[in-house]
């Protein structure tokens, strides 16, 4: 298995630290708003990586955190969650709860597996204080006015090159950094906070040896990854935009505190764009998952199911930029349907005593694609090549043996549903009458709920069905349902 390591800029043979086991950490969301589809792309990318590692026989411990403290607003000294809580007059933990639930719901809709451990920054304040102390004791941090900063220049000259992951050099960084509020506390503008003093209006605060404050964002990932995976672990992932400064700082903290490079393979997922620009909360250039699943957005003429959205994401390699458009979603809808129908057709295919095409090579191509840095578009091309043969056999133009049919069926099911994590529902439900009656019953209950203005129940029925890949459509002749 080969993995592209952002640290070396090369595809490398994957060799886990402990044979047969993989430790993987992925930066989780900052839960101060609803996740947008760009965030979702990154989490789906790593979900497929997690799935394929497990499928390949590794015992994986996948840790993905929840950032519920410490992530500052750009150009300001205020914690994103604390600020939202202040503006909405809510407890910070109410904000955290609301958006953590939303995050989990969305990821479940797109069929992501939950991580094995999901630690929160606020649950690890003590560990963050301890690591800050360690770095202070080693002489690579300093206290200034109740905050503690990491000394980037000293680290760069004595321990390791700061900027080695993102390919920057410290002189340039220093020259190009603007002076921001609070910078006068630092020896150097590039220094970053391990611990930040809380101003009077700051709601989220904890006691520490340096007074009341809160931990820095970069530190939480260092502390939580090494706590659960060890001082050095196999894979660390996140979106491309986290390479600098977030991951660069994680390397510096880990190497200083523990004396080893924390991560062996750095993996970065590329961005989802909308109208050619990065999808982002702050610029407003974004789509929410629910807007796509319901079709309620002016960019879309109709709804697209979570199954289609997932298939759309799988059609691009995780290291390439992917642009969202209605045409691309329409194409994905067709592609997903073709694949699922192909797999269904395979089950009923007639067999003979001879294969007219190389089934073994076809199946091998699935493994080769994924072993080559998780190349999902190449895998999908292979699956479609299989569908092409399946249709030819169906039409009597090719032949397959019963043994090959069984093998191909297992491989296609494994790769489509277990590895890519595509939704299975459409295939299973088929033309099952009992199933149809059950859905009709739910539609009836939903209509009744709507008549009684019980929107919570009505929405619950629609959303939960969407989760299984069943879309309700309200038309003038009543409500119908369709898959994907
Ligand atoms: P945040 O909640 O802002 O910390 O972001 C959570 C994750 O989403 C991070 O790994 C980001 O790199 C990632 N992310 C943010 N915007 C995009 C985007 N447009 N496309 C893909 N990933 C993104
Ligand atoms: Zn992180």
PDB file of N, CA, C and O in Angstrom, residues 363-428:
ATOM      1  N   UNK A 363     -10.709  -7.732 -10.834  1.00  0.00           N
ATOM      2  CA  UNK A 363     -10.772  -7.627  -9.372  1.00  0.00           C
ATOM      3  C   UNK A 363      -9.457  -7.065  -8.824  1.00  0.00           C
ATOM      4  O   UNK A 363      -9.456  -6.217  -7.935  1.00  0.00           O
ATOM      5  N   UNK A 364      -8.344  -7.533  -9.390  1.00  0.00           N
ATOM      6  CA  UNK A 364      -7.042  -6.996  -8.955  1.00  0.00           C
ATOM      7  C   UNK A 364      -6.961  -5.491  -9.120  1.00  0.00           C
ATOM      8  O   UNK A 364      -6.344  -4.798  -8.322  1.00  0.00           O
ATOM      9  N   UNK A 365      -7.576  -5.001 -10.188  1.00  0.00           N
ATOM     10  CA  UNK A 365      -7.496  -3.557 -10.455  1.00  0.00           C
ATOM     11  C   UNK A 365      -8.169  -2.759  -9.334  1.00  0.00           C
ATOM     12  O   UNK A 365      -7.787  -1.618  -9.057  1.00  0.00           O
ATOM     13  N   UNK A 366      -9.153  -3.353  -8.659  1.00  0.00           N
ATOM     14  CA  UNK A 366      -9.803  -2.653  -7.535  1.00  0.00           C
ATOM     15  C   UNK A 366      -8.774  -2.437  -6.412  1.00  0.00           C
ATOM     16  O   UNK A 366      -8.647  -1.344  -5.853  1.00  0.00           O
ATOM     17  N   UNK A 367      -8.061  -3.528  -6.105  1.00  0.00           N
ATOM     18  CA  UNK A 367      -7.061  -3.442  -5.030  1.00  0.00           C
ATOM     19  C   UNK A 367      -5.933  -2.475  -5.413  1.00  0.00           C
ATOM     20  O   UNK A 367      -5.490  -1.677  -4.604  1.00  0.00           O
ATOM     21  N   UNK A 368      -5.486  -2.613  -6.668  1.00  0.00           N
ATOM     22  CA  UNK A 368      -4.372  -1.746  -7.103  1.00  0.00           C
ATOM     23  C   UNK A 368      -4.743  -0.275  -6.979  1.00  0.00           C
ATOM     24  O   UNK A 368      -3.927   0.541  -6.551  1.00  0.00           O
ATOM     25  N   UNK A 369      -5.967   0.066  -7.353  1.00  0.00           N
ATOM     26  CA  UNK A 369      -6.393   1.471  -7.282  1.00  0.00           C
ATOM     27  C   UNK A 369      -6.318   1.980  -5.846  1.00  0.00           C
ATOM     28  O   UNK A 369      -5.754   3.040  -5.566  1.00  0.00           O
ATOM     29  N   UNK A 370      -6.853   1.212  -4.922  1.00  0.00           N
ATOM     30  CA  UNK A 370      -6.886   1.679  -3.538  1.00  0.00           C
ATOM     31  C   UNK A 370      -5.511   1.613  -2.878  1.00  0.00           C
ATOM     32  O   UNK A 370      -5.197   2.421  -2.004  1.00  0.00           O
ATOM     33  N   UNK A 371      -4.693   0.640  -3.301  1.00  0.00           N
ATOM     34  CA  UNK A 371      -3.333   0.561  -2.745  1.00  0.00           C
ATOM     35  C   UNK A 371      -2.456   1.708  -3.248  1.00  0.00           C
ATOM     36  O   UNK A 371      -1.389   1.962  -2.709  1.00  0.00           O
ATOM     37  N   UNK A 372      -2.898   2.357  -4.307  1.00  0.00           N
ATOM     38  CA  UNK A 372      -2.137   3.475  -4.851  1.00  0.00           C
ATOM     39  C   UNK A 372      -2.686   4.785  -4.270  1.00  0.00           C
ATOM     40  O   UNK A 372      -3.402   5.528  -4.939  1.00  0.00           O
ATOM     41  N   UNK A 373      -2.388   5.021  -3.018  1.00  0.00           N
ATOM     42  CA  UNK A 373      -2.804   6.250  -2.348  1.00  0.00           C
ATOM     43  C   UNK A 373      -4.325   6.482  -2.426  1.00  0.00           C
ATOM     44  O   UNK A 373      -4.776   7.587  -2.686  1.00  0.00           O
ATOM     45  N   UNK A 374      -5.073   5.395  -2.205  1.00  0.00           N
ATOM     46  CA  UNK A 374      -6.533   5.479  -2.077  1.00  0.00           C
ATOM     47  C   UNK A 374      -7.185   6.168  -3.289  1.00  0.00           C
ATOM     48  O   UNK A 374      -7.918   7.152  -3.146  1.00  0.00           O
ATOM     49  N   UNK A 375      -6.856   5.613  -4.466  1.00  0.00           N
ATOM     50  CA  UNK A 375      -7.342   6.265  -5.679  1.00  0.00           C
ATOM     51  C   UNK A 375      -8.778   5.840  -6.014  1.00  0.00           C
ATOM     52  O   UNK A 375      -9.028   4.949  -6.825  1.00  0.00           O
ATOM     53  N   UNK A 376      -9.725   6.528  -5.409  1.00  0.00           N
ATOM     54  CA  UNK A 376     -11.137   6.159  -5.585  1.00  0.00           C
ATOM     55  C   UNK A 376     -11.641   6.372  -7.026  1.00  0.00           C
ATOM     56  O   UNK A 376     -12.446   5.560  -7.486  1.00  0.00           O
ATOM     57  N   UNK A 377     -11.226   7.406  -7.756  1.00  0.00           N
ATOM     58  CA  UNK A 377     -11.735   7.511  -9.131  1.00  0.00           C
ATOM     59  C   UNK A 377     -11.282   6.353 -10.015  1.00  0.00           C
ATOM     60  O   UNK A 377     -12.042   5.886 -10.871  1.00  0.00           O
ATOM     61  N   UNK A 378     -10.064   5.874  -9.798  1.00  0.00           N
ATOM     62  CA  UNK A 378      -9.606   4.726 -10.586  1.00  0.00           C
ATOM     63  C   UNK A 378     -10.383   3.470 -10.174  1.00  0.00           C
ATOM     64  O   UNK A 378     -10.756   2.655 -11.017  1.00  0.00           O
ATOM     65  N   UNK A 379     -10.665   3.343  -8.889  1.00  0.00           N
ATOM     66  CA  UNK A 379     -11.482   2.215  -8.434  1.00  0.00           C
ATOM     67  C   UNK A 379     -12.854   2.263  -9.095  1.00  0.00           C
ATOM     68  O   UNK A 379     -13.367   1.248  -9.590  1.00  0.00           O
ATOM     69  N   UNK A 380     -13.457   3.450  -9.118  1.00  0.00           N
ATOM     70  CA  UNK A 380     -14.792   3.574  -9.716  1.00  0.00           C
ATOM     71  C   UNK A 380     -14.751   3.245 -11.207  1.00  0.00           C
ATOM     72  O   UNK A 380     -15.638   2.563 -11.734  1.00  0.00           O
ATOM     73  N   UNK A 381     -13.692   3.665 -11.869  1.00  0.00           N
ATOM     74  CA  UNK A 381     -13.551   3.322 -13.295  1.00  0.00           C
ATOM     75  C   UNK A 381     -13.498   1.797 -13.446  1.00  0.00           C
ATOM     76  O   UNK A 381     -14.111   1.234 -14.362  1.00  0.00           O
ATOM     77  N   UNK A 382     -12.803   1.130 -12.535  1.00  0.00           N
ATOM     78  CA  UNK A 382     -12.727  -0.340 -12.560  1.00  0.00           C
ATOM     79  C   UNK A 382     -14.093  -0.973 -12.329  1.00  0.00           C
ATOM     80  O   UNK A 382     -14.470  -1.943 -12.991  1.00  0.00           O
ATOM     81  N   UNK A 383     -14.842  -0.410 -11.387  1.00  0.00           N
ATOM     82  CA  UNK A 383     -16.182  -0.937 -11.101  1.00  0.00           C
ATOM     83  C   UNK A 383     -17.099  -0.764 -12.320  1.00  0.00           C
ATOM     84  O   UNK A 383     -17.896  -1.640 -12.653  1.00  0.00           O
ATOM     85  N   UNK A 384     -16.941   0.371 -12.995  1.00  0.00           N
ATOM     86  CA  UNK A 384     -17.748   0.598 -14.202  1.00  0.00           C
ATOM     87  C   UNK A 384     -17.343  -0.336 -15.341  1.00  0.00           C
ATOM     88  O   UNK A 384     -18.179  -0.768 -16.134  1.00  0.00           O
ATOM     89  N   UNK A 385     -16.072  -0.639 -15.391  1.00  0.00           N
ATOM     90  CA  UNK A 385     -15.597  -1.592 -16.402  1.00  0.00           C
ATOM     91  C   UNK A 385     -16.271  -2.953 -16.127  1.00  0.00           C
ATOM     92  O   UNK A 385     -16.710  -3.637 -17.055  1.00  0.00           O
ATOM     93  N   UNK A 386     -16.382  -3.287 -14.854  1.00  0.00           N
ATOM     94  CA  UNK A 386     -17.060  -4.540 -14.490  1.00  0.00           C
ATOM     95  C   UNK A 386     -18.530  -4.479 -14.912  1.00  0.00           C
ATOM     96  O   UNK A 386     -19.068  -5.448 -15.461  1.00  0.00           O
ATOM     97  N   UNK A 387     -19.166  -3.334 -14.676  1.00  0.00           N
ATOM     98  CA  UNK A 387     -20.581  -3.189 -15.043  1.00  0.00           C
ATOM     99  C   UNK A 387     -20.757  -3.361 -16.561  1.00  0.00           C
ATOM    100  O   UNK A 387     -21.712  -3.980 -17.035  1.00  0.00           O
ATOM    101  N   UNK A 388     -19.798  -2.845 -17.310  1.00  0.00           N
ATOM    102  CA  UNK A 388     -19.858  -2.977 -18.771  1.00  0.00           C
ATOM    103  C   UNK A 388     -19.880  -4.465 -19.163  1.00  0.00           C
ATOM    104  O   UNK A 388     -20.708  -4.888 -19.965  1.00  0.00           O
ATOM    105  N   UNK A 389     -18.977  -5.239 -18.540  1.00  0.00           N
ATOM    106  CA  UNK A 389     -18.951  -6.676 -18.824  1.00  0.00           C
ATOM    107  C   UNK A 389     -20.242  -7.355 -18.363  1.00  0.00           C
ATOM    108  O   UNK A 389     -20.775  -8.233 -19.048  1.00  0.00           O
ATOM    109  N   UNK A 390     -20.718  -6.972 -17.203  1.00  0.00           N
ATOM    110  CA  UNK A 390     -21.960  -7.562 -16.663  1.00  0.00           C
ATOM    111  C   UNK A 390     -23.098  -7.379 -17.664  1.00  0.00           C
ATOM    112  O   UNK A 390     -23.839  -8.313 -17.961  1.00  0.00           O
ATOM    113  N   UNK A 391     -23.203  -6.172 -18.196  1.00  0.00           N
ATOM    114  CA  UNK A 391     -24.285  -5.902 -19.148  1.00  0.00           C
ATOM    115  C   UNK A 391     -24.108  -6.694 -20.444  1.00  0.00           C
ATOM    116  O   UNK A 391     -25.088  -7.118 -21.056  1.00  0.00           O
ATOM    117  N   UNK A 392     -22.841  -6.903 -20.843  1.00  0.00           N
ATOM    118  CA  UNK A 392     -22.589  -7.696 -22.049  1.00  0.00           C
ATOM    119  C   UNK A 392     -22.971  -9.162 -21.824  1.00  0.00           C
ATOM    120  O   UNK A 392     -23.544  -9.800 -22.710  1.00  0.00           O
ATOM    121  N   UNK A 393     -22.675  -9.665 -20.626  1.00  0.00           N
ATOM    122  CA  UNK A 393     -23.062 -11.052 -20.315  1.00  0.00           C
ATOM    123  C   UNK A 393     -24.590 -11.160 -20.305  1.00  0.00           C
ATOM    124  O   UNK A 393     -25.162 -12.090 -20.872  1.00  0.00           O
ATOM    125  N   UNK A 394     -25.210 -10.183 -19.688  1.00  0.00           N
ATOM    126  CA  UNK A 394     -26.685 -10.159 -19.653  1.00  0.00           C
ATOM    127  C   UNK A 394     -27.273 -10.204 -21.066  1.00  0.00           C
ATOM    128  O   UNK A 394     -28.240 -10.897 -21.336  1.00  0.00           O
ATOM    129  N   UNK A 395     -26.618  -9.473 -21.982  1.00  0.00           N
ATOM    130  CA  UNK A 395     -27.114  -9.407 -23.362  1.00  0.00           C
ATOM    131  C   UNK A 395     -26.638 -10.572 -24.223  1.00  0.00           C
ATOM    132  O   UNK A 395     -26.810 -10.561 -25.445  1.00  0.00           O
ATOM    133  N   UNK A 396     -25.969 -11.541 -23.592  1.00  0.00           N
ATOM    134  CA  UNK A 396     -25.537 -12.731 -24.324  1.00  0.00           C
ATOM    135  C   UNK A 396     -24.303 -12.515 -25.183  1.00  0.00           C
ATOM    136  O   UNK A 396     -23.975 -13.348 -26.026  1.00  0.00           O
ATOM    137  N   UNK A 397     -23.589 -11.403 -24.986  1.00  0.00           N
ATOM    138  CA  UNK A 397     -22.423 -11.138 -25.835  1.00  0.00           C
ATOM    139  C   UNK A 397     -21.113 -11.559 -25.165  1.00  0.00           C
ATOM    140  O   UNK A 397     -20.061 -11.583 -25.796  1.00  0.00           O
ATOM    141  N   UNK A 398     -21.169 -11.835 -23.859  1.00  0.00           N
ATOM    142  CA  UNK A 398     -19.997 -12.347 -23.145  1.00  0.00           C
ATOM    143  C   UNK A 398     -20.475 -13.454 -22.214  1.00  0.00           C
ATOM    144  O   UNK A 398     -21.687 -13.614 -22.007  1.00  0.00           O
ATOM    145  N   UNK A 399     -19.492 -14.166 -21.614  1.00  0.00           N
ATOM    146  CA  UNK A 399     -19.883 -15.246 -20.697  1.00  0.00           C
ATOM    147  C   UNK A 399     -19.069 -15.177 -19.409  1.00  0.00           C
ATOM    148  O   UNK A 399     -17.988 -14.582 -19.355  1.00  0.00           O
ATOM    149  N   UNK A 400     -19.625 -15.795 -18.361  1.00  0.00           N
ATOM    150  CA  UNK A 400     -18.938 -15.835 -17.068  1.00  0.00           C
ATOM    151  C   UNK A 400     -19.234 -17.179 -16.394  1.00  0.00           C
ATOM    152  O   UNK A 400     -20.332 -17.726 -16.559  1.00  0.00           O
ATOM    153  N   UNK A 401     -18.235 -17.692 -15.646  1.00  0.00           N
ATOM    154  CA  UNK A 401     -18.466 -18.957 -14.929  1.00  0.00           C
ATOM    155  C   UNK A 401     -19.094 -18.651 -13.580  1.00  0.00           C
ATOM    156  O   UNK A 401     -19.020 -17.517 -13.096  1.00  0.00           O
ATOM    157  N   UNK A 402     -19.633 -19.663 -12.975  1.00  0.00           N
ATOM    158  CA  UNK A 402     -20.293 -19.442 -11.692  1.00  0.00           C
ATOM    159  C   UNK A 402     -19.279 -19.032 -10.619  1.00  0.00           C
ATOM    160  O   UNK A 402     -19.554 -18.177  -9.772  1.00  0.00           O
ATOM    161  N   UNK A 403     -18.088 -19.622 -10.700  1.00  0.00           N
ATOM    162  CA  UNK A 403     -17.049 -19.270  -9.724  1.00  0.00           C
ATOM    163  C   UNK A 403     -16.623 -17.796  -9.875  1.00  0.00           C
ATOM    164  O   UNK A 403     -16.502 -17.066  -8.893  1.00  0.00           O
ATOM    165  N   UNK A 404     -16.434 -17.366 -11.104  1.00  0.00           N
ATOM    166  CA  UNK A 404     -16.043 -15.970 -11.349  1.00  0.00           C
ATOM    167  C   UNK A 404     -17.152 -15.014 -10.951  1.00  0.00           C
ATOM    168  O   UNK A 404     -16.905 -13.947 -10.406  1.00  0.00           O
ATOM    169  N   UNK A 405     -18.356 -15.433 -11.228  1.00  0.00           N
ATOM    170  CA  UNK A 405     -19.502 -14.577 -10.887  1.00  0.00           C
ATOM    171  C   UNK A 405     -19.541 -14.337  -9.377  1.00  0.00           C
ATOM    172  O   UNK A 405     -19.731 -13.213  -8.915  1.00  0.00           O
ATOM    173  N   UNK A 406     -19.311 -15.404  -8.637  1.00  0.00           N
ATOM    174  CA  UNK A 406     -19.325 -15.294  -7.177  1.00  0.00           C
ATOM    175  C   UNK A 406     -18.211 -14.360  -6.687  1.00  0.00           C
ATOM    176  O   UNK A 406     -18.423 -13.504  -5.833  1.00  0.00           O
ATOM    177  N   UNK A 407     -17.022 -14.556  -7.262  1.00  0.00           N
ATOM    178  CA  UNK A 407     -15.878 -13.728  -6.853  1.00  0.00           C
ATOM    179  C   UNK A 407     -16.089 -12.251  -7.191  1.00  0.00           C
ATOM    180  O   UNK A 407     -15.798 -11.363  -6.401  1.00  0.00           O
ATOM    181  N   UNK A 408     -16.590 -12.039  -8.405  1.00  0.00           N
ATOM    182  CA  UNK A 408     -16.812 -10.651  -8.835  1.00  0.00           C
ATOM    183  C   UNK A 408     -17.885  -9.993  -7.965  1.00  0.00           C
ATOM    184  O   UNK A 408     -17.770  -8.834  -7.568  1.00  0.00           O
ATOM    185  N   UNK A 409     -18.900 -10.757  -7.658  1.00  0.00           N
ATOM    186  CA  UNK A 409     -19.976 -10.223  -6.841  1.00  0.00           C
ATOM    187  C   UNK A 409     -19.451  -9.837  -5.461  1.00  0.00           C
ATOM    188  O   UNK A 409     -19.752  -8.752  -4.940  1.00  0.00           O
ATOM    189  N   UNK A 410     -18.644 -10.698  -4.875  1.00  0.00           N
ATOM    190  CA  UNK A 410     -18.102 -10.388  -3.548  1.00  0.00           C
ATOM    191  C   UNK A 410     -17.227  -9.139  -3.616  1.00  0.00           C
ATOM    192  O   UNK A 410     -17.336  -8.227  -2.806  1.00  0.00           O
ATOM    193  N   UNK A 411     -16.351  -9.090  -4.634  1.00  0.00           N
ATOM    194  CA  UNK A 411     -15.437  -7.953  -4.753  1.00  0.00           C
ATOM    195  C   UNK A 411     -16.193  -6.651  -4.984  1.00  0.00           C
ATOM    196  O   UNK A 411     -15.898  -5.623  -4.372  1.00  0.00           O
ATOM    197  N   UNK A 412     -17.196  -6.708  -5.853  1.00  0.00           N
ATOM    198  CA  UNK A 412     -17.934  -5.464  -6.142  1.00  0.00           C
ATOM    199  C   UNK A 412     -18.706  -4.984  -4.921  1.00  0.00           C
ATOM    200  O   UNK A 412     -18.744  -3.794  -4.620  1.00  0.00           O
ATOM    201  N   UNK A 413     -19.331  -5.923  -4.225  1.00  0.00           N
ATOM    202  CA  UNK A 413     -20.036  -5.538  -3.002  1.00  0.00           C
ATOM    203  C   UNK A 413     -19.075  -4.985  -1.958  1.00  0.00           C
ATOM    204  O   UNK A 413     -19.347  -3.961  -1.326  1.00  0.00           O
ATOM    205  N   UNK A 414     -17.950  -5.661  -1.792  1.00  0.00           N
ATOM    206  CA  UNK A 414     -16.954  -5.197  -0.814  1.00  0.00           C
ATOM    207  C   UNK A 414     -16.478  -3.782  -1.139  1.00  0.00           C
ATOM    208  O   UNK A 414     -16.464  -2.905  -0.275  1.00  0.00           O
ATOM    209  N   UNK A 415     -16.067  -3.576  -2.389  1.00  0.00           N
ATOM    210  CA  UNK A 415     -15.470  -2.288  -2.730  1.00  0.00           C
ATOM    211  C   UNK A 415     -16.505  -1.159  -2.789  1.00  0.00           C
ATOM    212  O   UNK A 415     -16.226  -0.035  -2.383  1.00  0.00           O
ATOM    213  N   UNK A 416     -17.688  -1.465  -3.301  1.00  0.00           N
ATOM    214  CA  UNK A 416     -18.689  -0.394  -3.403  1.00  0.00           C
ATOM    215  C   UNK A 416     -19.241  -0.020  -2.031  1.00  0.00           C
ATOM    216  O   UNK A 416     -19.353   1.162  -1.698  1.00  0.00           O
ATOM    217  N   UNK A 417     -19.564  -1.027  -1.234  1.00  0.00           N
ATOM    218  CA  UNK A 417     -20.296  -0.717  -0.006  1.00  0.00           C
ATOM    219  C   UNK A 417     -19.418  -0.669   1.238  1.00  0.00           C
ATOM    220  O   UNK A 417     -19.639   0.161   2.112  1.00  0.00           O
ATOM    221  N   UNK A 418     -18.425  -1.558   1.306  1.00  0.00           N
ATOM    222  CA  UNK A 418     -17.585  -1.544   2.506  1.00  0.00           C
ATOM    223  C   UNK A 418     -16.465  -0.522   2.404  1.00  0.00           C
ATOM    224  O   UNK A 418     -16.182   0.205   3.336  1.00  0.00           O
ATOM    225  N   UNK A 419     -15.805  -0.477   1.246  1.00  0.00           N
ATOM    226  CA  UNK A 419     -14.645   0.406   1.099  1.00  0.00           C
ATOM    227  C   UNK A 419     -15.081   1.834   0.764  1.00  0.00           C
ATOM    228  O   UNK A 419     -14.719   2.779   1.464  1.00  0.00           O
ATOM    229  N   UNK A 420     -15.853   1.987  -0.302  1.00  0.00           N
ATOM    230  CA  UNK A 420     -16.299   3.343  -0.643  1.00  0.00           C
ATOM    231  C   UNK A 420     -17.415   3.795   0.293  1.00  0.00           C
ATOM    232  O   UNK A 420     -17.694   4.986   0.409  1.00  0.00           O
ATOM    233  N   UNK A 421     -18.038   2.840   0.944  1.00  0.00           N
ATOM    234  CA  UNK A 421     -19.090   3.199   1.898  1.00  0.00           C
ATOM    235  C   UNK A 421     -20.348   3.718   1.233  1.00  0.00           C
ATOM    236  O   UNK A 421     -21.094   4.496   1.822  1.00  0.00           O
ATOM    237  N   UNK A 422     -20.582   3.294  -0.017  1.00  0.00           N
ATOM    238  CA  UNK A 422     -21.793   3.759  -0.703  1.00  0.00           C
ATOM    239  C   UNK A 422     -23.030   3.172  -0.020  1.00  0.00           C
ATOM    240  O   UNK A 422     -22.962   2.095   0.568  1.00  0.00           O
ATOM    241  N   UNK A 423     -24.126   3.884  -0.126  1.00  0.00           N
ATOM    242  CA  UNK A 423     -25.358   3.439   0.530  1.00  0.00           C
ATOM    243  C   UNK A 423     -25.929   2.231  -0.198  1.00  0.00           C
ATOM    244  O   UNK A 423     -25.977   2.206  -1.420  1.00  0.00           O
ATOM    245  N   UNK A 424     -26.411   1.286   0.580  1.00  0.00           N
ATOM    246  CA  UNK A 424     -26.827   0.004   0.038  1.00  0.00           C
ATOM    247  C   UNK A 424     -28.326  -0.103  -0.211  1.00  0.00           C
ATOM    248  O   UNK A 424     -28.760  -0.964  -0.940  1.00  0.00           O
ATOM    249  N   UNK A 425     -29.062   0.770   0.381  1.00  0.00           N
ATOM    250  CA  UNK A 425     -30.508   0.598   0.497  1.00  0.00           C
ATOM    251  C   UNK A 425     -31.220   0.251  -0.800  1.00  0.00           C
ATOM    252  O   UNK A 425     -31.991  -0.693  -0.864  1.00  0.00           O
ATOM    253  N   UNK A 426     -30.921   1.017  -1.821  1.00  0.00           N
ATOM    254  CA  UNK A 426     -31.629   0.865  -3.085  1.00  0.00           C
ATOM    255  C   UNK A 426     -31.598  -0.576  -3.563  1.00  0.00           C
ATOM    256  O   UNK A 426     -32.583  -1.126  -4.016  1.00  0.00           O
ATOM    257  N   UNK A 427     -30.415  -1.178  -3.381  1.00  0.00           N
ATOM    258  CA  UNK A 427     -30.222  -2.533  -3.866  1.00  0.00           C
ATOM    259  C   UNK A 427     -31.071  -3.525  -3.068  1.00  0.00           C
ATOM    260  O   UNK A 427     -31.703  -4.402  -3.625  1.00  0.00           O
ATOM    261  N   UNK A 428     -31.062  -3.334  -1.753  1.00  0.00           N
ATOM    262  CA  UNK A 428     -31.740  -4.304  -0.900  1.00  0.00           C
ATOM    263  C   UNK A 428     -33.258  -4.211  -0.993  1.00  0.00           C
ATOM    264  O   UNK A 428     -33.949  -5.214  -1.015  1.00  0.00           O
TER     265      UNK A 428
END
